PDB file of C-alpha atoms in Angstrom:
ATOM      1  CA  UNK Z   1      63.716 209.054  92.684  1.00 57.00           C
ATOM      2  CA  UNK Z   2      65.962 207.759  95.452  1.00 64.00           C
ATOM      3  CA  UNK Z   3      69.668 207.635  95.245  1.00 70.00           C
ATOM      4  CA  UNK Z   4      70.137 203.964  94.587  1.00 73.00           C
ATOM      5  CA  UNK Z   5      67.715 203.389  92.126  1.00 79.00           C
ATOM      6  CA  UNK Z   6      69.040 206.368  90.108  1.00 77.00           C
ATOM      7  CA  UNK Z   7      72.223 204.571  90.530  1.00 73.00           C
ATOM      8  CA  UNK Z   8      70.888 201.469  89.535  1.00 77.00           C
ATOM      9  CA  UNK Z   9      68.763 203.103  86.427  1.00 82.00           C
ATOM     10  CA  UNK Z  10      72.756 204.699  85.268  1.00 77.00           C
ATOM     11  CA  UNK Z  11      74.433 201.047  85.493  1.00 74.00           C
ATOM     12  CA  UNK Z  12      71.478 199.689  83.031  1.00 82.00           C
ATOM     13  CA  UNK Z  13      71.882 202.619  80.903  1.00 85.00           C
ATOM     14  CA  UNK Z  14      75.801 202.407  80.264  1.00 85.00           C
ATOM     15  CA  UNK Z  15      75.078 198.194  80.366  1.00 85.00           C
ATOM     16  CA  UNK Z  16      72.621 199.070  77.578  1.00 88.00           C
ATOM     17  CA  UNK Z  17      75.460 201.032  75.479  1.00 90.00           C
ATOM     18  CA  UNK Z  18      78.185 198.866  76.379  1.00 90.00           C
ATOM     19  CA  UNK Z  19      76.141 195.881  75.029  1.00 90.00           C
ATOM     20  CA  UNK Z  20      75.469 197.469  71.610  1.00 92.00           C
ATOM     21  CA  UNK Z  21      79.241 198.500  71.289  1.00 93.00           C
ATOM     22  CA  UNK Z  22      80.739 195.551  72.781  1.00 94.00           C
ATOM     23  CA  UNK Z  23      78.263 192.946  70.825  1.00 91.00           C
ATOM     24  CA  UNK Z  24      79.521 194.695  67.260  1.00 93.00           C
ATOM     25  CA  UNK Z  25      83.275 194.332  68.775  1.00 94.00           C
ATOM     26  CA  UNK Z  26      83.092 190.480  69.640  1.00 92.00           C
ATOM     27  CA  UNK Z  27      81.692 189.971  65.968  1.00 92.00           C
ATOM     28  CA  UNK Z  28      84.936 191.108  64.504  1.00 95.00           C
ATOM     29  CA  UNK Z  29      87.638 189.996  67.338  1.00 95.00           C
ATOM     30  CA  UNK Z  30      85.332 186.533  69.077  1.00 92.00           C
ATOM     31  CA  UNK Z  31      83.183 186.667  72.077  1.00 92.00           C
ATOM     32  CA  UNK Z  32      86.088 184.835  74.488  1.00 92.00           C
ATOM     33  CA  UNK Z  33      87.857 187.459  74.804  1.00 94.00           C
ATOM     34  CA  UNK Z  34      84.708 190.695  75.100  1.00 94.00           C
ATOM     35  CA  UNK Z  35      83.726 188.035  77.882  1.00 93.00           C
ATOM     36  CA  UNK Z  36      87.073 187.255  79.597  1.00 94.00           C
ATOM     37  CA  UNK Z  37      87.607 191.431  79.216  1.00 94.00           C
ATOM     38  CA  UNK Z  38      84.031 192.235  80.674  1.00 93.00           C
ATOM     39  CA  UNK Z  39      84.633 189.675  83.553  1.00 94.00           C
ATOM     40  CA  UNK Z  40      88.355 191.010  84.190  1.00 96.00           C
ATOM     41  CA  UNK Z  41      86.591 194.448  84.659  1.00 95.00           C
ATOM     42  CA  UNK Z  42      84.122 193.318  86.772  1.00 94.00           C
ATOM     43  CA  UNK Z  43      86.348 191.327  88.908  1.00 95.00           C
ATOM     44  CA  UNK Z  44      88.637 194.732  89.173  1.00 95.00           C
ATOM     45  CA  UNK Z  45      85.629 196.796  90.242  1.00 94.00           C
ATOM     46  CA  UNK Z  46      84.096 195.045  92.570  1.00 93.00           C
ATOM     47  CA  UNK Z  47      87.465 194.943  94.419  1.00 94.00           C
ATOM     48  CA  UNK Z  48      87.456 198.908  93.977  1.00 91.00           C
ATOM     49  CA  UNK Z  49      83.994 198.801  95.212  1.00 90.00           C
ATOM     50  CA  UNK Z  50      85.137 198.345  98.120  1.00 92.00           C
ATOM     51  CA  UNK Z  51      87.435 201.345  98.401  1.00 91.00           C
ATOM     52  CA  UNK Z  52      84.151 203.577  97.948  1.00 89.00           C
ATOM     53  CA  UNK Z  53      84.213 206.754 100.306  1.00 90.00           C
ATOM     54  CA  UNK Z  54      82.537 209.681  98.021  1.00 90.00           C
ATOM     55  CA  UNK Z  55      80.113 209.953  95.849  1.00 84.00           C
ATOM     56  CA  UNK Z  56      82.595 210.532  92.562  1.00 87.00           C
ATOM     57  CA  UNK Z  57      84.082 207.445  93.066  1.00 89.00           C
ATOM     58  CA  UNK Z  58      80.625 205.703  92.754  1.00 86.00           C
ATOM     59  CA  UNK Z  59      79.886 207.595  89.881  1.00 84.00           C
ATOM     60  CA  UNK Z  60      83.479 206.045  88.276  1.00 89.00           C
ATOM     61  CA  UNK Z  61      82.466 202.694  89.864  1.00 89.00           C
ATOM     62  CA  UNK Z  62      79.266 202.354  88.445  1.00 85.00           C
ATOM     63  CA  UNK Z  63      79.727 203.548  85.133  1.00 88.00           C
ATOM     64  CA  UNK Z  64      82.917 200.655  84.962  1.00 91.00           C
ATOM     65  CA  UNK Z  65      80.368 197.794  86.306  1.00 89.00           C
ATOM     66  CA  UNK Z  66      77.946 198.955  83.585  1.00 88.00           C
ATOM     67  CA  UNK Z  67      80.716 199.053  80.701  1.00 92.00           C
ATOM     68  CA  UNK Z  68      81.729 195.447  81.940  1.00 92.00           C
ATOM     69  CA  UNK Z  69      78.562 194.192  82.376  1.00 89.00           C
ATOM     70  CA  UNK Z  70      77.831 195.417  79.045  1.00 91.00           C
ATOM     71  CA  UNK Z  71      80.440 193.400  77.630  1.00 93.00           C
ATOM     72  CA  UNK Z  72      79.719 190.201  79.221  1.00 91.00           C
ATOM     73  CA  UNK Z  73      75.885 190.405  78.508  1.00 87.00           C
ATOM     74  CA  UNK Z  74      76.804 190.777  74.824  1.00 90.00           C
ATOM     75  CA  UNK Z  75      79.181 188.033  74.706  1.00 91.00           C
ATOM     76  CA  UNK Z  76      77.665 185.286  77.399  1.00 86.00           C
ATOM     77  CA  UNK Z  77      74.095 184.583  75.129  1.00 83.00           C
ATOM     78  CA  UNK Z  78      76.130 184.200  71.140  1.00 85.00           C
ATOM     79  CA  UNK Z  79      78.841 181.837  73.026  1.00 85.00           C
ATOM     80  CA  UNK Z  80      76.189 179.566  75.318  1.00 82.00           C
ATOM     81  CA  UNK Z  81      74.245 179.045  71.905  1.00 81.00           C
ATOM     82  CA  UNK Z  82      77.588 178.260  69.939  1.00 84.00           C
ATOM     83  CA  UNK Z  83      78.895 175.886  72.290  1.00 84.00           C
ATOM     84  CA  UNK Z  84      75.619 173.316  73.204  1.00 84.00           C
ATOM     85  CA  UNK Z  85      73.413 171.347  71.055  1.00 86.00           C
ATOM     86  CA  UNK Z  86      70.622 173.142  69.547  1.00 82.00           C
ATOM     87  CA  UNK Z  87      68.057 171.114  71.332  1.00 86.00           C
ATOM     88  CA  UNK Z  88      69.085 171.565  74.554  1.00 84.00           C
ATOM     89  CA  UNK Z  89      69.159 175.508  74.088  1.00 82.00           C
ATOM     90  CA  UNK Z  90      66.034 176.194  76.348  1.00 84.00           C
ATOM     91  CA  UNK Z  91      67.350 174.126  79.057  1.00 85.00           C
ATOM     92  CA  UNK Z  92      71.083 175.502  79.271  1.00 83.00           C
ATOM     93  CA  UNK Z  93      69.786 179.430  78.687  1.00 81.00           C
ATOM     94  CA  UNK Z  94      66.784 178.628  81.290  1.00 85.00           C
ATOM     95  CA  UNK Z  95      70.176 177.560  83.823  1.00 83.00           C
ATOM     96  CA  UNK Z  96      72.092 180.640  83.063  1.00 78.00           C
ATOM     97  CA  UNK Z  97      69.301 182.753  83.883  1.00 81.00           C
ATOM     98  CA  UNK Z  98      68.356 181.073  87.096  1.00 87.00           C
ATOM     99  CA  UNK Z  99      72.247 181.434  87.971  1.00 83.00           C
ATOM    100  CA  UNK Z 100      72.220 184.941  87.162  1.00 74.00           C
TER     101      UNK Z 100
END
């Protein structure tokens, strides 16, 4: 297996975890703010994705991009379908995939 899609396969494990943890987390405190965290964290490491010179810092770098992409997987979906009409569900998820 090739170095970036081992890298890729660790960001969609740790995304995985991060979804099941953070999805139980916005149930007790609201998805807003799991979303607004995960996107802080994703803003902040794709600024220190750029800083990237060695491999530990990629290691670091991925493993924060999967913990905030866990977090705004698990809140994004339960907030879309609270916030539009139930019969238009199909058409606003179907426009947040195609953005994605």
């Amino acid at each position: 297996m090739s170095t970036p899609s081992r890298t890729f396969s660790a960001m969609l494990l740790v995304t995985a975890v991060a979804a099941l943890a953070f999805g139980k987390l916005a149930d007790r405190v609201g998805y807003k703010p799991v979303l607004v965290g995960g996107w802080t964290l994703l803003a902040g490491v794709a600024l220190g994705g750029t800083l990237i010179q060695h491999l530990p810092e990629t290691i670091v770098v991925v493993v924060l991009a999967g913990v905030g992409n866990g977090a705004a997987t698990a809140a994004g979906w339960p907030l879309l379908a609270s916030l539009i009409p139930a019969e238009k569900t199909g058409v606003f998820a179907g426009l947040k995939a195609a953005a994605e």
